[in-house]
Amino acid sequence: MPIEFTLSKRQQETRDAVHSLAESVIRPQSLQWDRDHGVPVDFLRRLAMLAASMGSLSTAAEAMTTERKGSDTSSINRNTLIGAEEMAWGDAGLLLCLPGPGLGAPPVRATGTPEQKERFFGIFKDMTEELRWGAYALTEPGAGSDVASIRTSCRKDGTHWVLNGRKCYITNGARASWNVVFATVDPTLGRAGQRAFVVEKGTEGFSVGKIEDKMGLRSSETAELVFEDCRVPAANLLGGEEAYHTKEGFMTAMKTFDNTRPIVAAMAIGIGRAAYEYARDFVKANYVMTRPIPRYAAIAERLARVVRQLDAARMLAWRAAWLADEQQPNAKEASMSKALAGQAAIRACIESIEICGAEGTIAKDHQLLEKWFRDIKVYDIFEGTGQIQRIVISKRLLTNLKSF
Amino acid sequence: MISFSPSEDQKLMLDSVAQLAKATLRPRIREFEAARGLPEDVRKAAHEMGLGLVAIPSEVGGAGLGLTTAVILEEEIAWGDPGAAYGFAGPGAFGRAVVELGSKEQATQYLEPFTQPDAFGRFGAVAWGEPKAGTDRGGLCTLAKAAAGGGWVLDGEKAYVINADRADRLVVFAQVDPDAGWSGIGAFVVRRDAPGVEILPRSTTLGLDVASFGGLKLTQVRVGAEARLDGGVSDASAGPQTFNDALVRFFAKEALLVAARAVGLSRAAFEVTREYCDTRVAFGKAIGHFQAVAFTLADRAMDVEASRALVWRAASLWDSGAPAGKALRASASAISHALEAAMRCGDDAVQLHGGAGFMRDYPVEKFMRDAKQLQLCAMTAEQADQLAAAVELDRPLDPGLVLPSAETQNAFV
């Protein structure tokens, strides 16, 4: 495949389909969902029924859950990116609410045993009766960016493991059928002591703490999870015991990020593009532009800077996804895309509000700039802050740089 | 389908150009600078590799390898020496102007001296810029008047012309209709030895001095009617278009090649600096192991990767025959991003070298000077931004805003 930047026919169709859904159905309800502050379950259910009737939800679930074939024609990472940008353009909060294994999928796919994959992914194959979610629980009150220092403990007790600790900021954690939970046998061992468990809803000793009240992405549900002598069957230790004789446990957490960072980048670009397009159309409609007055040139330059930064970030995201599809290492490139996209999209939202002036700060159903401004900030924070991305990148640029 | 893999042919060519850049250009970069030009052996090597004709279509005598191949190779050449591409002989911007603005017959005819076996050593040039605006109307001050008995008479002074003193032939832009402002421009092929052409002394410049930055004076210079390049306006098969449509395309593609050189410069500055930060020890450890330094390097690495991908995307859109608006928009993003990134990479390269960076023992001070000079070639980042905005806002492309002009900034072509 030579150098090429046009979408395949199928990718174009996906993009167009998601775009029209986002434009005509999702956008108009976006502000209401934000105000309701909770997952719009009724809407998701209708969406699931619609999708199931067309067979696409199960296809999507299957694409998420079946093992990737070794074929180099696979383009799943690039396809996902294209869909994610359009969906986030519609409503990023809703995208995070979509049923399915979510962020829990990559670690299960990467390290789960065949039995575990069957058991944990199987429940997503038919969601016409009931919506189901999976989630990923790593962050703790005392361990955010520094994921190696988590304190949630695990100890073996016969046929079970006993977990104690708290996880926070877990997207869909409260409603998930299962959470991939990271815990440690001994905090002094650092990464080598870490284990990943699949903790199912209703497990003894597992409860949901508070639901967070956030700046943005308010339709997405962010929960605190509490583990008090939580007894997890040994069969739910991800990958089985042998997998942890090396540093595999921690590597599982990191592998997740290599795959998901470009997707998060694409989501940020979707929000940034939404804001940019609003500002661009506002400028078209509100400025007298029969000749190149200096004021126009200054506004034009700001718009052009915004759009080119989004372009640049999209290129890095596509590149990271292409590397993943080619089964090449992409940790550095994934971090680059996430770092640049977070920055570019925040810039896009700030500039767009400034260009529209006071109008840009007022919330209306058809004027979502203030919402996008609130939604975007966390994209430079979750899945690794911009600073963490730069640590990941610079460790791969410099020789023998283990830590700062 | 999105793909970042060069083809096998492109990889082979890239390998041999990389060899030239690594073995010949980079080690002798200071020698070229002192000589203010490339020595014959280097020009000969480039000529034998056919570097001057890469993107020229095969039906008019070029290699027909397309813009994507051209930008890949330009990056590599500039990695060796950011000025080298301007010091190689060949049709250069002249060739691209006659292809974009002329008919197939004109392009074949004017490129012939460059495709012949004895072509080595010939330069072409493009004379667009002028020393001053001088009028209160839009457009150029150099005038082209219809001559009695056919043909044209050119009068005026051109500035910011790359390789003016080396060129055998030039494309000279002049005002045909003074009342039409920026829509009244014409392009003419002028021989350097035509009566009335005076080549002005070359300037000493901040960077890229391997190229020769000069100008020319035209006094009652007569050219035939066939020397006017009309931008395909008279070619019915090309569909309705104005001369300015072709002119903007020419500048955008030309600036995209400059952007590719900027990527090569950025990468060179980044790599040299990365190496320095890996080995220079302060406070008991490599300076790269301090976050302030490492994060700066990470940001510049992102600049290099993003610029390259943007340049590739724009080039591949031109090659695949995408609508001009789409290709122009993609080019504009690539141009402004790559040019500004090169300046950041050059600046940070000197900064992270500290005092050593200011010394000519290291190449980074040259990269920084070259970066500023590249930002003033073909199209500035500001002009590219205006171009992007014009496409985004569905405005007609106002050449007074998007082309290098006295009203905005002059740029070298």
mmCIF file of N, CA and C in Angstrom, chain A residues 1-8 11 75 78-79 82 276 280 283-284 289-292 296-298 300-301 303-305 307-309 311-312 315-316 318-319 322 326 332 335-336 339-340 343 387 390-391 393-394 397-404, chain B residues 1-7 10 68 72 270 274 277-278 285 288-291 294-295 297-299 301-302 305-306 308-310 312-314 316-317 320 326 329-330 332-333 336-337 340 381-382 384-386 388-390 392-395 398 401:
data_model
loop_
_atom_site.group_PDB
_atom_site.id
_atom_site.type_symbol
_atom_site.label_atom_id
_atom_site.label_comp_id
_atom_site.label_asym_id
_atom_site.label_seq_id
_atom_site.Cartn_x
_atom_site.Cartn_y
_atom_site.Cartn_z
ATOM 1 N N MET A 1 0.861 -1.215 0.000
ATOM 2 C CA MET A 1 0.000 0.000 0.000
ATOM 3 C C MET A 1 0.883 1.245 0.000
ATOM 4 N N PRO A 2 0.818 2.041 -1.074
ATOM 5 C CA PRO A 2 1.674 3.238 -1.125
ATOM 6 C C PRO A 2 1.149 4.330 -0.202
ATOM 7 N N ILE A 3 1.892 5.439 -0.135
ATOM 8 C CA ILE A 3 1.451 6.574 0.673
ATOM 9 C C ILE A 3 0.093 7.053 0.167
ATOM 10 N N GLU A 4 -0.875 7.104 1.047
ATOM 11 C CA GLU A 4 -2.220 7.463 0.624
ATOM 12 C C GLU A 4 -3.002 8.015 1.810
ATOM 13 N N PHE A 5 -3.854 8.988 1.565
ATOM 14 C CA PHE A 5 -4.596 9.589 2.679
ATOM 15 C C PHE A 5 -6.081 9.709 2.389
ATOM 16 N N THR A 6 -6.544 8.944 1.408
ATOM 17 C CA THR A 6 -7.974 8.958 1.153
ATOM 18 C C THR A 6 -8.592 7.763 1.862
ATOM 19 N N LEU A 7 -9.824 7.923 2.324
ATOM 20 C CA LEU A 7 -10.486 6.844 3.037
ATOM 21 C C LEU A 7 -10.974 5.801 2.042
ATOM 22 N N SER A 8 -11.010 4.540 2.492
ATOM 23 C CA SER A 8 -11.580 3.501 1.649
ATOM 24 C C SER A 8 -13.081 3.763 1.537
ATOM 25 N N GLN A 11 -14.813 3.028 4.715
ATOM 26 C CA GLN A 11 -14.552 4.031 5.754
ATOM 27 C C GLN A 11 -15.374 5.296 5.504
ATOM 28 N N SER A 75 -7.696 -3.166 9.131
ATOM 29 C CA SER A 75 -7.626 -1.714 9.315
ATOM 30 C C SER A 75 -8.486 -1.285 10.491
ATOM 31 N N ARG A 78 -7.629 2.092 12.261
ATOM 32 C CA ARG A 78 -7.945 3.270 11.456
ATOM 33 C C ARG A 78 -9.461 3.469 11.369
ATOM 34 N N ASN A 79 -10.194 2.359 11.186
ATOM 35 C CA ASN A 79 -11.661 2.466 11.108
ATOM 36 C C ASN A 79 -12.238 3.055 12.389
ATOM 37 N N ILE A 82 -11.824 6.816 12.700
ATOM 38 C CA ILE A 82 -12.687 7.618 11.830
ATOM 39 C C ILE A 82 -14.085 7.717 12.431
ATOM 40 N N TYR A 276 -14.533 24.432 16.055
ATOM 41 C CA TYR A 276 -13.975 25.184 14.938
ATOM 42 C C TYR A 276 -15.037 25.464 13.873
ATOM 43 N N ARG A 280 -16.228 29.006 12.465
ATOM 44 C CA ARG A 280 -16.054 29.305 11.040
ATOM 45 C C ARG A 280 -17.386 29.762 10.433
ATOM 46 N N VAL A 283 -18.337 33.205 11.633
ATOM 47 C CA VAL A 283 -17.583 34.239 10.925
ATOM 48 C C VAL A 283 -18.189 34.489 9.547
ATOM 49 N N LYS A 284 -18.524 33.413 8.860
ATOM 50 C CA LYS A 284 -19.119 33.545 7.533
ATOM 51 C C LYS A 284 -20.406 34.352 7.588
ATOM 52 N N MET A 289 -17.503 40.660 4.451
ATOM 53 C CA MET A 289 -16.240 40.189 3.885
ATOM 54 C C MET A 289 -16.157 40.417 2.383
ATOM 55 N N THR A 290 -16.518 41.600 1.991
ATOM 56 C CA THR A 290 -16.429 41.879 0.569
ATOM 57 C C THR A 290 -15.013 42.245 0.180
ATOM 58 N N ARG A 291 -14.203 42.633 1.162
ATOM 59 C CA ARG A 291 -12.803 42.892 0.846
ATOM 60 C C ARG A 291 -11.945 42.519 2.051
ATOM 61 N N PRO A 292 -10.684 42.325 1.816
ATOM 62 C CA PRO A 292 -9.827 41.826 2.892
ATOM 63 C C PRO A 292 -9.459 42.910 3.903
ATOM 64 N N TYR A 296 -10.544 41.133 9.216
ATOM 65 C CA TYR A 296 -10.834 39.839 8.625
ATOM 66 C C TYR A 296 -9.555 39.000 8.533
ATOM 67 N N ALA A 297 -8.463 39.604 8.139
ATOM 68 C CA ALA A 297 -7.225 38.843 7.991
ATOM 69 C C ALA A 297 -6.783 38.251 9.331
ATOM 70 N N ALA A 298 -6.983 39.002 10.407
ATOM 71 C CA ALA A 298 -6.577 38.505 11.722
ATOM 72 C C ALA A 298 -7.454 37.331 12.151
ATOM 73 N N ALA A 300 -9.130 35.400 10.116
ATOM 74 C CA ALA A 300 -8.829 34.307 9.192
ATOM 75 C C ALA A 300 -7.597 33.550 9.653
ATOM 76 N N GLU A 301 -6.604 34.286 10.097
ATOM 77 C CA GLU A 301 -5.376 33.628 10.536
ATOM 78 C C GLU A 301 -5.634 32.751 11.768
ATOM 79 N N LEU A 303 -8.436 31.307 12.580
ATOM 80 C CA LEU A 303 -9.161 30.112 12.140
ATOM 81 C C LEU A 303 -8.204 29.129 11.473
ATOM 82 N N ALA A 304 -7.316 29.665 10.639
ATOM 83 C CA ALA A 304 -6.395 28.797 9.905
ATOM 84 C C ALA A 304 -5.441 28.079 10.862
ATOM 85 N N ARG A 305 -5.018 28.780 11.894
ATOM 86 C CA ARG A 305 -4.120 28.145 12.876
ATOM 87 C C ARG A 305 -4.824 27.004 13.593
ATOM 88 N N VAL A 307 -7.356 25.221 12.480
ATOM 89 C CA VAL A 307 -7.665 24.091 11.608
ATOM 90 C C VAL A 307 -6.394 23.316 11.250
ATOM 91 N N ARG A 308 -5.269 24.027 11.165
ATOM 92 C CA ARG A 308 -4.056 23.289 10.825
ATOM 93 C C ARG A 308 -3.529 22.487 12.008
ATOM 94 N N GLN A 309 -3.740 22.985 13.230
ATOM 95 C CA GLN A 309 -3.324 22.191 14.387
ATOM 96 C C GLN A 309 -4.176 20.929 14.507
ATOM 97 N N ASP A 311 -5.545 19.453 11.938
ATOM 98 C CA ASP A 311 -5.024 18.619 10.837
ATOM 99 C C ASP A 311 -3.777 17.853 11.278
ATOM 100 N N ALA A 312 -2.874 18.578 11.919
ATOM 101 C CA ALA A 312 -1.607 17.972 12.343
ATOM 102 C C ALA A 312 -1.867 16.838 13.334
ATOM 103 N N MET A 315 -3.263 13.773 11.642
ATOM 104 C CA MET A 315 -2.226 13.008 10.945
ATOM 105 C C MET A 315 -1.471 12.103 11.917
ATOM 106 N N LEU A 316 -1.141 12.632 13.092
ATOM 107 C CA LEU A 316 -0.401 11.818 14.070
ATOM 108 C C LEU A 316 -1.265 10.658 14.568
ATOM 109 N N TRP A 318 -3.750 9.182 12.885
ATOM 110 C CA TRP A 318 -3.845 8.217 11.785
ATOM 111 C C TRP A 318 -2.562 7.389 11.710
ATOM 112 N N ARG A 319 -1.442 8.066 11.922
ATOM 113 C CA ARG A 319 -0.164 7.371 11.799
ATOM 114 C C ARG A 319 -0.024 6.320 12.905
ATOM 115 N N TRP A 322 -2.303 3.487 12.069
ATOM 116 C CA TRP A 322 -1.763 2.720 10.942
ATOM 117 C C TRP A 322 -0.644 1.789 11.433
ATOM 118 N N GLU A 326 -0.524 -2.230 11.283
ATOM 119 C CA GLU A 326 0.616 -2.917 10.665
ATOM 120 C C GLU A 326 1.346 -3.783 11.684
ATOM 121 N N LYS A 332 5.343 5.460 21.187
ATOM 122 C CA LYS A 332 5.775 6.851 21.042
ATOM 123 C C LYS A 332 4.774 7.632 20.183
ATOM 124 N N SER A 335 1.442 8.282 21.921
ATOM 125 C CA SER A 335 1.544 9.374 22.879
ATOM 126 C C SER A 335 1.632 10.726 22.173
ATOM 127 N N MET A 336 2.360 10.758 21.054
ATOM 128 C CA MET A 336 2.453 12.012 20.294
ATOM 129 C C MET A 336 1.067 12.465 19.846
ATOM 130 N N ALA A 339 -0.941 13.737 22.851
ATOM 131 C CA ALA A 339 -0.429 15.011 23.367
ATOM 132 C C ALA A 339 -0.814 16.162 22.446
ATOM 133 N N LEU A 340 -0.624 15.974 21.153
ATOM 134 C CA LEU A 340 -0.900 17.064 20.217
ATOM 135 C C LEU A 340 -2.398 17.314 20.091
ATOM 136 N N GLN A 343 -3.888 19.221 23.087
ATOM 137 C CA GLN A 343 -3.487 20.622 23.002
ATOM 138 C C GLN A 343 -4.239 21.361 21.890
ATOM 139 N N GLN A 387 1.630 15.893 30.007
ATOM 140 C CA GLN A 387 2.986 15.791 30.561
ATOM 141 C C GLN A 387 3.440 14.326 30.578
ATOM 142 N N ARG A 390 4.558 13.278 27.259
ATOM 143 C CA ARG A 390 5.909 13.761 26.931
ATOM 144 C C ARG A 390 6.977 12.925 27.634
ATOM 145 N N ILE A 391 6.630 12.380 28.796
ATOM 146 C CA ILE A 391 7.574 11.462 29.450
ATOM 147 C C ILE A 391 7.716 10.187 28.611
ATOM 148 N N ILE A 393 7.203 9.836 25.451
ATOM 149 C CA ILE A 393 7.912 10.151 24.200
ATOM 150 C C ILE A 393 9.409 10.317 24.471
ATOM 151 N N SER A 394 9.738 11.116 25.473
ATOM 152 C CA SER A 394 11.162 11.421 25.645
ATOM 153 C C SER A 394 11.951 10.199 26.107
ATOM 154 N N LEU A 397 13.139 8.748 23.097
ATOM 155 C CA LEU A 397 14.041 9.574 22.287
ATOM 156 C C LEU A 397 15.456 9.553 22.854
ATOM 157 N N LEU A 398 15.545 9.493 24.185
ATOM 158 C CA LEU A 398 16.846 9.623 24.835
ATOM 159 C C LEU A 398 17.362 8.264 25.301
ATOM 160 N N THR A 399 18.672 8.140 25.349
ATOM 161 C CA THR A 399 19.285 6.883 25.745
ATOM 162 C C THR A 399 19.319 6.741 27.261
ATOM 163 N N ASN A 400 18.974 5.535 27.736
ATOM 164 C CA ASN A 400 19.086 5.225 29.171
ATOM 165 C C ASN A 400 18.297 6.151 30.079
ATOM 166 N N LEU A 401 17.228 6.719 29.569
ATOM 167 C CA LEU A 401 16.393 7.561 30.429
ATOM 168 C C LEU A 401 15.324 6.670 31.054
ATOM 169 N N LYS A 402 15.527 6.317 32.323
ATOM 170 C CA LYS A 402 14.571 5.420 32.997
ATOM 171 C C LYS A 402 13.504 6.243 33.707
ATOM 172 N N SER A 403 13.948 7.279 34.396
ATOM 173 C CA SER A 403 12.979 8.151 35.064
ATOM 174 C C SER A 403 13.644 9.506 35.278
ATOM 175 N N PHE A 404 12.832 10.495 35.608
ATOM 176 C CA PHE A 404 13.391 11.833 35.825
ATOM 177 C C PHE A 404 13.757 12.035 37.285
ATOM 178 N N MET B 1 -7.312 4.133 1.140
ATOM 179 C CA MET B 1 -6.949 3.663 2.486
ATOM 180 C C MET B 1 -5.741 4.449 2.993
ATOM 181 N N ILE B 2 -5.818 4.840 4.251
ATOM 182 C CA ILE B 2 -4.732 5.628 4.844
ATOM 183 C C ILE B 2 -3.482 4.758 4.972
ATOM 184 N N SER B 3 -2.394 5.200 4.400
ATOM 185 C CA SER B 3 -1.151 4.436 4.537
ATOM 186 C C SER B 3 0.055 5.359 4.492
ATOM 187 N N PHE B 4 1.023 5.058 5.307
ATOM 188 C CA PHE B 4 2.234 5.878 5.395
ATOM 189 C C PHE B 4 3.456 5.145 4.843
ATOM 190 N N SER B 5 3.221 4.124 3.989
ATOM 191 C CA SER B 5 4.356 3.358 3.448
ATOM 192 C C SER B 5 4.778 3.883 2.094
ATOM 193 N N PRO B 6 6.011 4.359 1.958
ATOM 194 C CA PRO B 6 6.501 4.667 0.617
ATOM 195 C C PRO B 6 6.545 3.392 -0.229
ATOM 196 N N SER B 7 6.399 3.530 -1.543
ATOM 197 C CA SER B 7 6.463 2.364 -2.425
ATOM 198 C C SER B 7 7.905 1.861 -2.498
ATOM 199 N N GLN B 10 10.028 4.238 -4.393
ATOM 200 C CA GLN B 10 10.339 5.432 -3.607
ATOM 201 C C GLN B 10 11.419 5.136 -2.566
ATOM 202 N N THR B 68 4.486 13.485 -4.508
ATOM 203 C CA THR B 68 4.748 12.731 -3.282
ATOM 204 C C THR B 68 6.198 12.257 -3.255
ATOM 205 N N ILE B 72 9.320 13.562 -0.607
ATOM 206 C CA ILE B 72 10.118 12.601 0.164
ATOM 207 C C ILE B 72 11.608 12.873 -0.069
ATOM 208 N N PHE B 270 16.668 18.534 14.953
ATOM 209 C CA PHE B 270 16.217 17.707 16.067
ATOM 210 C C PHE B 270 17.226 16.599 16.370
ATOM 211 N N ARG B 274 19.156 16.063 19.761
ATOM 212 C CA ARG B 274 18.882 14.874 20.567
ATOM 213 C C ARG B 274 20.193 14.206 20.978
ATOM 214 N N CYS B 277 21.945 16.269 23.645
ATOM 215 C CA CYS B 277 21.296 16.162 24.957
ATOM 216 C C CYS B 277 21.545 14.796 25.600
ATOM 217 N N ASP B 278 21.830 13.823 24.758
ATOM 218 C CA ASP B 278 22.150 12.483 25.238
ATOM 219 C C ASP B 278 23.554 12.417 25.841
ATOM 220 N N LYS B 285 24.335 14.539 35.264
ATOM 221 C CA LYS B 285 23.635 13.630 34.346
ATOM 222 C C LYS B 285 23.460 14.267 32.976
ATOM 223 N N GLY B 288 19.566 15.740 28.741
ATOM 224 C CA GLY B 288 18.282 15.222 28.283
ATOM 225 C C GLY B 288 17.481 14.565 29.393
ATOM 226 N N HIS B 289 18.146 14.267 30.492
ATOM 227 C CA HIS B 289 17.441 13.635 31.607
ATOM 228 C C HIS B 289 16.802 14.648 32.553
ATOM 229 N N PHE B 290 16.817 15.914 32.168
ATOM 230 C CA PHE B 290 16.046 16.934 32.878
ATOM 231 C C PHE B 290 14.744 17.154 32.101
ATOM 232 N N GLN B 291 13.648 17.242 32.827
ATOM 233 C CA GLN B 291 12.358 17.308 32.137
ATOM 234 C C GLN B 291 12.214 18.509 31.216
ATOM 235 N N ALA B 294 13.951 17.428 28.115
ATOM 236 C CA ALA B 294 13.324 16.267 27.469
ATOM 237 C C ALA B 294 11.973 16.630 26.854
ATOM 238 N N PHE B 295 11.180 17.444 27.573
ATOM 239 C CA PHE B 295 9.861 17.805 27.045
ATOM 240 C C PHE B 295 9.988 18.685 25.804
ATOM 241 N N LEU B 297 12.416 18.456 23.659
ATOM 242 C CA LEU B 297 12.740 17.514 22.583
ATOM 243 C C LEU B 297 11.490 16.778 22.116
ATOM 244 N N ALA B 298 10.645 16.364 23.066
ATOM 245 C CA ALA B 298 9.418 15.650 22.699
ATOM 246 C C ALA B 298 8.525 16.531 21.820
ATOM 247 N N ASP B 299 8.429 17.803 22.175
ATOM 248 C CA ASP B 299 7.606 18.721 21.375
ATOM 249 C C ASP B 299 8.162 18.881 19.962
ATOM 250 N N ALA B 301 10.021 16.684 18.384
ATOM 251 C CA ALA B 301 9.811 15.422 17.667
ATOM 252 C C ALA B 301 8.396 15.378 17.096
ATOM 253 N N MET B 302 7.431 15.877 17.859
ATOM 254 C CA MET B 302 6.050 15.932 17.358
ATOM 255 C C MET B 302 5.958 16.873 16.162
ATOM 256 N N GLU B 305 7.268 14.976 13.060
ATOM 257 C CA GLU B 305 6.360 13.930 12.572
ATOM 258 C C GLU B 305 5.089 14.527 11.972
ATOM 259 N N ALA B 306 4.533 15.524 12.651
ATOM 260 C CA ALA B 306 3.283 16.114 12.156
ATOM 261 C C ALA B 306 3.525 16.849 10.839
ATOM 262 N N ARG B 308 5.801 16.286 8.573
ATOM 263 C CA ARG B 308 6.020 15.348 7.471
ATOM 264 C C ARG B 308 4.693 14.747 7.000
ATOM 265 N N ALA B 309 3.873 14.318 7.943
ATOM 266 C CA ALA B 309 2.605 13.694 7.561
ATOM 267 C C ALA B 309 1.710 14.682 6.810
ATOM 268 N N LEU B 310 1.707 15.949 7.250
ATOM 269 C CA LEU B 310 0.886 16.958 6.562
ATOM 270 C C LEU B 310 1.393 17.186 5.135
ATOM 271 N N TRP B 312 3.148 15.054 3.268
ATOM 272 C CA TRP B 312 2.835 13.860 2.463
ATOM 273 C C TRP B 312 1.378 13.858 2.022
ATOM 274 N N ARG B 313 0.493 14.224 2.972
ATOM 275 C CA ARG B 313 -0.931 14.176 2.659
ATOM 276 C C ARG B 313 -1.253 15.167 1.541
ATOM 277 N N ALA B 314 -0.728 16.391 1.657
ATOM 278 C CA ALA B 314 -1.019 17.396 0.632
ATOM 279 C C ALA B 314 -0.478 16.944 -0.717
ATOM 280 N N SER B 316 0.106 13.918 -1.763
ATOM 281 C CA SER B 316 -0.615 12.787 -2.322
ATOM 282 C C SER B 316 -1.999 13.204 -2.821
ATOM 283 N N LEU B 317 -2.578 14.246 -2.229
ATOM 284 C CA LEU B 317 -3.858 14.750 -2.747
ATOM 285 C C LEU B 317 -3.665 15.363 -4.141
ATOM 286 N N SER B 320 -3.208 12.504 -6.581
ATOM 287 C CA SER B 320 -4.376 11.672 -6.862
ATOM 288 C C SER B 320 -5.486 12.452 -7.552
ATOM 289 N N LYS B 326 -9.504 21.177 -2.114
ATOM 290 C CA LYS B 326 -9.082 20.251 -1.070
ATOM 291 C C LYS B 326 -7.548 20.183 -0.995
ATOM 292 N N ARG B 329 -6.165 23.440 0.439
ATOM 293 C CA ARG B 329 -6.366 23.516 1.892
ATOM 294 C C ARG B 329 -5.337 22.662 2.621
ATOM 295 N N ALA B 330 -5.152 21.436 2.120
ATOM 296 C CA ALA B 330 -4.187 20.528 2.745
ATOM 297 C C ALA B 330 -2.772 21.107 2.615
ATOM 298 N N ALA B 332 -1.950 24.267 2.390
ATOM 299 C CA ALA B 332 -1.809 25.433 3.264
ATOM 300 C C ALA B 332 -1.466 25.007 4.689
ATOM 301 N N SER B 333 -2.162 23.990 5.190
ATOM 302 C CA SER B 333 -1.866 23.492 6.540
ATOM 303 C C SER B 333 -0.430 22.992 6.624
ATOM 304 N N SER B 336 2.218 26.077 6.380
ATOM 305 C CA SER B 336 2.379 26.922 7.565
ATOM 306 C C SER B 336 2.901 26.115 8.752
ATOM 307 N N HIS B 337 2.420 24.884 8.894
ATOM 308 C CA HIS B 337 2.893 24.078 10.024
ATOM 309 C C HIS B 337 4.377 23.758 9.878
ATOM 310 N N GLU B 340 6.698 26.946 10.356
ATOM 311 C CA GLU B 340 6.814 27.393 11.750
ATOM 312 C C GLU B 340 7.525 26.344 12.601
ATOM 313 N N ALA B 381 4.150 31.462 6.042
ATOM 314 C CA ALA B 381 3.124 30.777 6.835
ATOM 315 C C ALA B 381 1.860 31.633 6.906
ATOM 316 N N GLU B 382 2.051 32.959 6.995
ATOM 317 C CA GLU B 382 0.901 33.855 7.087
ATOM 318 C C GLU B 382 0.055 33.795 5.814
ATOM 319 N N ALA B 384 -0.016 31.288 3.717
ATOM 320 C CA ALA B 384 -0.646 29.965 3.664
ATOM 321 C C ALA B 384 -1.891 29.937 4.554
ATOM 322 N N ASP B 385 -1.815 30.598 5.709
ATOM 323 C CA ASP B 385 -2.994 30.665 6.584
ATOM 324 C C ASP B 385 -4.142 31.411 5.900
ATOM 325 N N GLN B 386 -3.808 32.496 5.197
ATOM 326 C CA GLN B 386 -4.863 33.225 4.481
ATOM 327 C C GLN B 386 -5.467 32.357 3.383
ATOM 328 N N ALA B 388 -5.651 29.018 3.456
ATOM 329 C CA ALA B 388 -6.512 28.031 4.120
ATOM 330 C C ALA B 388 -7.847 28.664 4.496
ATOM 331 N N ALA B 389 -7.776 29.875 5.045
ATOM 332 C CA ALA B 389 -9.006 30.537 5.481
ATOM 333 C C ALA B 389 -9.900 30.855 4.289
ATOM 334 N N ALA B 390 -9.308 31.261 3.177
ATOM 335 C CA ALA B 390 -10.111 31.579 1.999
ATOM 336 C C ALA B 390 -10.890 30.351 1.544
ATOM 337 N N GLU B 392 -11.642 27.715 3.447
ATOM 338 C CA GLU B 392 -12.585 27.352 4.511
ATOM 339 C C GLU B 392 -13.805 28.275 4.536
ATOM 340 N N LEU B 393 -13.583 29.549 4.220
ATOM 341 C CA LEU B 393 -14.684 30.510 4.292
ATOM 342 C C LEU B 393 -15.372 30.707 2.943
ATOM 343 N N ASP B 394 -15.051 29.834 1.985
ATOM 344 C CA ASP B 394 -15.642 29.918 0.639
ATOM 345 C C ASP B 394 -15.463 31.292 0.011
ATOM 346 N N ARG B 395 -14.330 31.908 0.255
ATOM 347 C CA ARG B 395 -14.078 33.198 -0.364
ATOM 348 C C ARG B 395 -13.242 33.008 -1.622
ATOM 349 N N ASP B 398 -8.034 35.647 -3.077
ATOM 350 C CA ASP B 398 -7.541 36.980 -3.378
ATOM 351 C C ASP B 398 -6.018 36.915 -3.453
ATOM 352 N N LEU B 401 -3.792 38.599 -1.030
ATOM 353 C CA LEU B 401 -3.614 38.061 0.312
ATOM 354 C C LEU B 401 -2.810 36.776 0.333
#
